[in-house]
Tab-separated table of C-alpha atoms in Angstrom:
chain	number	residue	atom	x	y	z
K	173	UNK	CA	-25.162	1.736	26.883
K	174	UNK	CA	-23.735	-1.682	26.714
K	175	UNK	CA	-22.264	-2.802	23.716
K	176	UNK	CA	-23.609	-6.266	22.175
K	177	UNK	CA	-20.794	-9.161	22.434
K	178	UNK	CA	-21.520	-9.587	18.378
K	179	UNK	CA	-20.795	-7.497	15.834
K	180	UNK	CA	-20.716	-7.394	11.687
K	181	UNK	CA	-18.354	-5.952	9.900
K	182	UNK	CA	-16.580	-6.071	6.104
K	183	UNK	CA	-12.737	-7.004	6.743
K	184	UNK	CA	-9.985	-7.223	4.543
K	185	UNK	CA	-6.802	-9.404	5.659
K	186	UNK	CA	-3.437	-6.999	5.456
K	187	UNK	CA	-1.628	-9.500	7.839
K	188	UNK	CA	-1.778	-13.164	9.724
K	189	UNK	CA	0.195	-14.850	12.604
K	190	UNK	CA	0.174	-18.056	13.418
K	191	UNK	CA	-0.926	-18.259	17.138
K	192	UNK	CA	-0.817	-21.596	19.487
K	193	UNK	CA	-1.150	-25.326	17.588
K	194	UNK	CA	-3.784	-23.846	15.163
K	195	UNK	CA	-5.247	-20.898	15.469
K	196	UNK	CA	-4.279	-17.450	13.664
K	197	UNK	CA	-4.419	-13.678	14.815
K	198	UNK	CA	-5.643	-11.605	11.642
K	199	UNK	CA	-4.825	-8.064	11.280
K	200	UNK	CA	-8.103	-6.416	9.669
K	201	UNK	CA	-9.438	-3.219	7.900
K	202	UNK	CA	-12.763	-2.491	8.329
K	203	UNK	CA	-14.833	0.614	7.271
K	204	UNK	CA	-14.523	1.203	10.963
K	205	UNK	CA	-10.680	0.345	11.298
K	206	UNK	CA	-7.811	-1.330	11.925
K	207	UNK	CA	-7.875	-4.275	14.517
K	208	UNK	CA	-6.462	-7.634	15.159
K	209	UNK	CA	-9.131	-10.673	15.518
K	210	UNK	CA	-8.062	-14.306	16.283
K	211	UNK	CA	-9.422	-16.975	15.012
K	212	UNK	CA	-9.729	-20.509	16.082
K	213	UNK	CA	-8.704	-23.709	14.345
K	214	UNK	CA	-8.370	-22.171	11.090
K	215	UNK	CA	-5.075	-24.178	10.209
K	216	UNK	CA	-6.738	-27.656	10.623
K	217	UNK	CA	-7.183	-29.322	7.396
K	218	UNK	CA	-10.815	-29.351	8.031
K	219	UNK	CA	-11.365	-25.573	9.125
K	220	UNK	CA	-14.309	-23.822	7.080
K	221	UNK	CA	-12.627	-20.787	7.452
K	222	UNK	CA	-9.626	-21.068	5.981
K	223	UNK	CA	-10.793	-20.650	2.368
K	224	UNK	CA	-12.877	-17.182	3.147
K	225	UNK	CA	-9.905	-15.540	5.130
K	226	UNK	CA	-6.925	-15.818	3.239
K	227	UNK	CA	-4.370	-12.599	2.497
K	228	UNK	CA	-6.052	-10.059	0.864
K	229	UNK	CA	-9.354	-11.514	1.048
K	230	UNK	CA	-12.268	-9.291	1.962
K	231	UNK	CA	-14.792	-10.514	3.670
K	232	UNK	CA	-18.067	-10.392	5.640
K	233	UNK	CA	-17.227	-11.310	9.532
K	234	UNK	CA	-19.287	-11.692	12.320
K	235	UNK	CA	-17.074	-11.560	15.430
K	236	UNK	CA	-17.609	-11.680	18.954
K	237	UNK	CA	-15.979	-9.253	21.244
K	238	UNK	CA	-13.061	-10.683	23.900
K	239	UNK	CA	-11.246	-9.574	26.718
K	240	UNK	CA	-7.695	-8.882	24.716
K	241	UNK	CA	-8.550	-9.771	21.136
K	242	UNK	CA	-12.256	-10.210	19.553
K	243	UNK	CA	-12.549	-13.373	17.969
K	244	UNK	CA	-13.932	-14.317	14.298
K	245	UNK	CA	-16.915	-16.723	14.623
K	246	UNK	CA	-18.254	-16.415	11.409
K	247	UNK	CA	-16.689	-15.402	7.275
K	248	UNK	CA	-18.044	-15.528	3.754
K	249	UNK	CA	-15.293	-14.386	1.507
K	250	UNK	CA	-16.936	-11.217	-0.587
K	251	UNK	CA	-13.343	-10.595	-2.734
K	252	UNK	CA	-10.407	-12.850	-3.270
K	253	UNK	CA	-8.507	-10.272	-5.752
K	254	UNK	CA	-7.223	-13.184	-7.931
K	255	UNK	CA	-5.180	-11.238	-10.241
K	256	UNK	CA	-2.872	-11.473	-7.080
K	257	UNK	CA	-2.720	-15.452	-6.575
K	258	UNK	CA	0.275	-16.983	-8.783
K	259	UNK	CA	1.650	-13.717	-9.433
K	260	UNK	CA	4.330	-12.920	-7.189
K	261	UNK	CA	5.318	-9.505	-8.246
K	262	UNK	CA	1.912	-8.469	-8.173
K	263	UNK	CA	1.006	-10.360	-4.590
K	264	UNK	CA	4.327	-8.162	-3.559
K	265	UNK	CA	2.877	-5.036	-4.491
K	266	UNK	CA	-0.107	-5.778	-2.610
K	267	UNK	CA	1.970	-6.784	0.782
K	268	UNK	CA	3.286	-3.341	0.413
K	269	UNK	CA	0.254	-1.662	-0.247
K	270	UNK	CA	-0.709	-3.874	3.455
K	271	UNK	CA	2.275	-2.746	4.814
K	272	UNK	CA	1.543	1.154	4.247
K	273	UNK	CA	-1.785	0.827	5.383
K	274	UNK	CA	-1.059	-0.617	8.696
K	275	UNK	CA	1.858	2.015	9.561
K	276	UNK	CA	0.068	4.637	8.430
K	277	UNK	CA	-3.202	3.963	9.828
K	278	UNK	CA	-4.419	4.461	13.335
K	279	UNK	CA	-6.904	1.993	15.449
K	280	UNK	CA	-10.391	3.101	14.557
K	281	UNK	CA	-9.831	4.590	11.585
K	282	UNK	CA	-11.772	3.230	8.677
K	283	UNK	CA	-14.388	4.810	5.770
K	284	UNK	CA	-12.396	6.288	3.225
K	285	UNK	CA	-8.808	4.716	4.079
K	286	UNK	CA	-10.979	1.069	3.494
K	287	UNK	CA	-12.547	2.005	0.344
K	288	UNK	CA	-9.027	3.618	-0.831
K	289	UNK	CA	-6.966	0.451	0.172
K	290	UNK	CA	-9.652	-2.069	-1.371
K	291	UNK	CA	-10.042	-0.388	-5.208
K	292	UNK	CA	-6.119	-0.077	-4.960
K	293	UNK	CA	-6.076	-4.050	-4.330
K	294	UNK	CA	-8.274	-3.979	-7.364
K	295	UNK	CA	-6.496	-2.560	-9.969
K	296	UNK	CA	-2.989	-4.144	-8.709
K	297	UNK	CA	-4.566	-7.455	-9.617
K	298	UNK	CA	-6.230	-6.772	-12.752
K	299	UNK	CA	-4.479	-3.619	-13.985
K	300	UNK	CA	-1.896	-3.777	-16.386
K	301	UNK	CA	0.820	-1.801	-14.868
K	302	UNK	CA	0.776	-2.039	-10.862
K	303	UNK	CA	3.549	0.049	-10.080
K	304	UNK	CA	1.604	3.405	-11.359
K	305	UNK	CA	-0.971	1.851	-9.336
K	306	UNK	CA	0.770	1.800	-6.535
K	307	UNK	CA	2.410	5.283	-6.830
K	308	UNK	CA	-1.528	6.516	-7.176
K	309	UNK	CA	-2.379	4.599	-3.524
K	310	UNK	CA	1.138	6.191	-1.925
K	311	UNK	CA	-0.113	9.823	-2.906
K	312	UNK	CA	-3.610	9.189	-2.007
K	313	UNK	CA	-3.036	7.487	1.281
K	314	UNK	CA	-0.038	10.233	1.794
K	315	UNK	CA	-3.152	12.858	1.322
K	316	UNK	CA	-6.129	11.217	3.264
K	317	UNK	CA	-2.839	11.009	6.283
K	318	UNK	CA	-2.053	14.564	6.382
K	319	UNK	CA	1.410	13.556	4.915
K	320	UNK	CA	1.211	14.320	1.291
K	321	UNK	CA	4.139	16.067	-0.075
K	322	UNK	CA	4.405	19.441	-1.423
K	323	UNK	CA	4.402	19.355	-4.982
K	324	UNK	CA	2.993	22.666	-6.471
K	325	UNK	CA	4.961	26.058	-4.138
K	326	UNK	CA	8.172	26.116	-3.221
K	327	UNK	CA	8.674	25.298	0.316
K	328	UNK	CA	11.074	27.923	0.817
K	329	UNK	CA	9.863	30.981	-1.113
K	330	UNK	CA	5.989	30.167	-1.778
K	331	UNK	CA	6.354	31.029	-5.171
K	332	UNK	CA	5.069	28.064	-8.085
K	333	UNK	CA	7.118	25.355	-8.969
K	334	UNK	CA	8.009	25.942	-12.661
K	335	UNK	CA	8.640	23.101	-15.339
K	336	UNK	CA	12.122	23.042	-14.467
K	337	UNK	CA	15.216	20.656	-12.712
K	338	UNK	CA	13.956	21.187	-9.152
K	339	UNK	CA	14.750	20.040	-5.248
K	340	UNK	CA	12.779	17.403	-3.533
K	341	UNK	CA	13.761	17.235	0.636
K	342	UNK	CA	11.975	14.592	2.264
K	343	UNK	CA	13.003	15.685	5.751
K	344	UNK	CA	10.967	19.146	4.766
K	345	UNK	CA	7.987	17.471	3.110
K	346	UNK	CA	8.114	18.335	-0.541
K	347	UNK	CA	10.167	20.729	-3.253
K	348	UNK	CA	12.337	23.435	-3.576
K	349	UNK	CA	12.761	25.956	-6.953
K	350	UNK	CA	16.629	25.558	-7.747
K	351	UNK	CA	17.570	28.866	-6.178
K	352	UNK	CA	16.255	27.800	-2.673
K	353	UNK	CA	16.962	24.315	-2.947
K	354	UNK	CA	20.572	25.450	-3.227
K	355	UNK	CA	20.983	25.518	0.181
K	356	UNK	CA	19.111	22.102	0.377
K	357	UNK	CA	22.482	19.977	1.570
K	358	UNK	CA	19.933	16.243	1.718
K	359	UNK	CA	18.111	17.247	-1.515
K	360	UNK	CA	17.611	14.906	-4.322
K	361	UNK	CA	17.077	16.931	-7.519
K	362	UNK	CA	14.235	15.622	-9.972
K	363	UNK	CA	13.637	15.555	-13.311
K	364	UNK	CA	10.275	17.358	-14.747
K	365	UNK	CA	8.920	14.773	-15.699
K	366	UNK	CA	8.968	12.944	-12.694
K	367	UNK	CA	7.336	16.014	-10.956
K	368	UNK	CA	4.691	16.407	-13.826
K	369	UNK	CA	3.964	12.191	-13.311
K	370	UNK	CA	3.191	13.454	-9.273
K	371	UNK	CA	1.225	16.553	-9.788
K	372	UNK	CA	-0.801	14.235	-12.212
K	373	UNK	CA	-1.215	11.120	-9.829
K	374	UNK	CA	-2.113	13.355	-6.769
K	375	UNK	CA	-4.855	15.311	-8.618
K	376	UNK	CA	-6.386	13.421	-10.816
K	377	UNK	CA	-9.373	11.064	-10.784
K	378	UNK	CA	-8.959	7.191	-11.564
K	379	UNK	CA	-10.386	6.917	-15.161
K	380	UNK	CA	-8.097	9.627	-15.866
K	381	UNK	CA	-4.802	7.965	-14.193
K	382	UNK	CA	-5.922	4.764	-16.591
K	383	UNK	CA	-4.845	6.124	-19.423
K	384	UNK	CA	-1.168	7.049	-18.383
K	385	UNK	CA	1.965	5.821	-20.317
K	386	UNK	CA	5.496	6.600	-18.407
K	387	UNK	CA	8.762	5.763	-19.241
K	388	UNK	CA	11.170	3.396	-17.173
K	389	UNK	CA	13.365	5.760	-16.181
K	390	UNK	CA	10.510	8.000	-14.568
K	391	UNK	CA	8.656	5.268	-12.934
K	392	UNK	CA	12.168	4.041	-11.146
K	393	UNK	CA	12.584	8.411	-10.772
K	394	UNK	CA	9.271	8.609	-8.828
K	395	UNK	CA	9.339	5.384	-7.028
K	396	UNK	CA	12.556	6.388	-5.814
K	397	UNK	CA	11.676	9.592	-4.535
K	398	UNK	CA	8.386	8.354	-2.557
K	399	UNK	CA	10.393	5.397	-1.479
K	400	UNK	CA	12.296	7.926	0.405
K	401	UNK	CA	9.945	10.513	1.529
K	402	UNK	CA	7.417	7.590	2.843
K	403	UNK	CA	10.494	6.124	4.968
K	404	UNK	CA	11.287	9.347	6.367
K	405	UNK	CA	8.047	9.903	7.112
K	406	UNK	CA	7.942	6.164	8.976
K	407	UNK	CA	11.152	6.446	10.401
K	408	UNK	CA	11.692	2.818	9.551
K	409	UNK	CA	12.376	1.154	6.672
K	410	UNK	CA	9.756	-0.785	4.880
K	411	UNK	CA	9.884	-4.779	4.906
K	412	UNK	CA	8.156	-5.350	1.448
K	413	UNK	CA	10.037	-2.687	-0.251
K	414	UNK	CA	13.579	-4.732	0.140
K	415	UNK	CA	11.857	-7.909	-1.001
K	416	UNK	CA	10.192	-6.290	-3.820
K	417	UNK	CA	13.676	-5.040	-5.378
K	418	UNK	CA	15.306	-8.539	-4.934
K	419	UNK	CA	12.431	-9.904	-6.649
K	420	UNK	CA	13.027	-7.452	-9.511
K	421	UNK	CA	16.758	-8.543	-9.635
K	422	UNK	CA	16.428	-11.819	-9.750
K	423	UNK	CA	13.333	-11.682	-12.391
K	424	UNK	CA	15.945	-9.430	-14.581
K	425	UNK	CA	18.199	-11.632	-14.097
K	426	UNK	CA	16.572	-14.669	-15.108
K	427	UNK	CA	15.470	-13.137	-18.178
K	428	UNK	CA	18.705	-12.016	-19.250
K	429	UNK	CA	20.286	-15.982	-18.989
K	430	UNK	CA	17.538	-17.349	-20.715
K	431	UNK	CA	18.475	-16.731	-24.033
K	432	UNK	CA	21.900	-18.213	-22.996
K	433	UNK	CA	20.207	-21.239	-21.435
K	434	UNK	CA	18.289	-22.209	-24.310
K	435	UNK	CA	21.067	-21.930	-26.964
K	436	UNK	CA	21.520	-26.098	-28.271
């Protein structure tokens, strides 16, 4: 049957590139999937567009279909997530959470991994703590993948992980008990709570997740750890993950030589 030239779809902007004098090639996710889009004129001053398909904005797009790249004809911004405008650290957060979802996701793969990536966008700009927001989205994106790690048998032995100092091993996809993780020359060993922060984030519904507290020292722990297993899992680094820790530096920084600065 032959397919109509236009089609309607939801979008949400995880990427743009400039293309020619002033047009733009958008890299979407729809309930349907992933795809790029261009769009015409959209960076002259007068375009119509330009304030319904910014980064991170979801929105309702009626496109028509091309020969390389289906082109955007039509968009009515439905979400502009402003909790991330003027708030870098948070806007960063959400370029990773963009970044993950475009190297994990395939072409034509939408449904759950759209409503997943737009409630995560959600509470990143409104929530009060985005990092356990983003550790949530990792798990659950590393679960709806096929990738998610093992947190609850030991790898080596099948018998349950117990509340104890034991082996994460990123190359094998999850944790060892100490005995088996002996042998474990590129493990990293972690704390309990950090593994009782992961069990919790992987299993457990939103509302419940809301109410979390954890302390510095296990966020950085559990970041850490899914930093790692989510590159391995890559094989590349990730872009917005480097930027993200220089931000952190130089907003530590900065806070530390105020004081200083505002001595008389």
């Amino acid at each position: 049957m032959r397919q109509e030239r236009l089609y309607r779809t939801e979008g949400l902007v995880l990427r743009e590139l400039d293309y020619a004098e002033t047009d733009r090639i958008l890299t979407l996710l729809t309930p349907e999937g992933r795809l790029s889009a261009l769009v015409h004129g959209i960076r002259r001053p007068t375009s119509r567009k330009v304030g319904h398909l910014g980064m991170f904005y979801r929105s309702q797009l009626l496109l028509a279909r091309g020969r390389n790249l289906d082109i955007i004809t039509q968009a009515e911004s439905l979400e502009e997530f402003e909790g991330l405008r003027g708030d870098l650290m948070r806007f960063t957060y959400a370029c990773y959470i963009g970044e993950l979802v475009e190297r994990l996701s395939r072409e034509g793969e939408g449904g759950e991994l759209y409503t997943l990536t737009v409630d995560a966008l959600r509470r990143i700009a409104d929530e009060a703590d985005p990092r356990l927001w983003t550790r949530y989205f990792e798990l659950r994106l590393l679960s709806y993948t096929g990738y998610r790690p093992e947190l609850f048998h030991c790898l080596s032995c099948q018998q349950p992980i117990r509340p104890e100092v034991n082996v994460f091993v990123a190359s094998e996809g999850g944790l060892f008990c100490p005995r088996c993780g002996a042998a474990q020359s590129r493990g990293r060993s972690v704390s309990v709570n950090a593994q009782k922060v992961l069990r919790y984030l992987a299993t457990r519904a939103p509302e419940e997740v809301a109410g979390l507290r954890i302390s510095e020292s296990t966020h950085a722990e559990v970041e850490a750890l899914l930093y790692e297993y989510l590159e391995y899992t890559l094989e590349r680094e990730l872009k917005s993950v480097d930027f993200l820790r220089r931000l952190r530096r130089e907003l530590r920084e900065s806070a530390a030589s105020r004081p200083a600065a505002e001595q008389p």
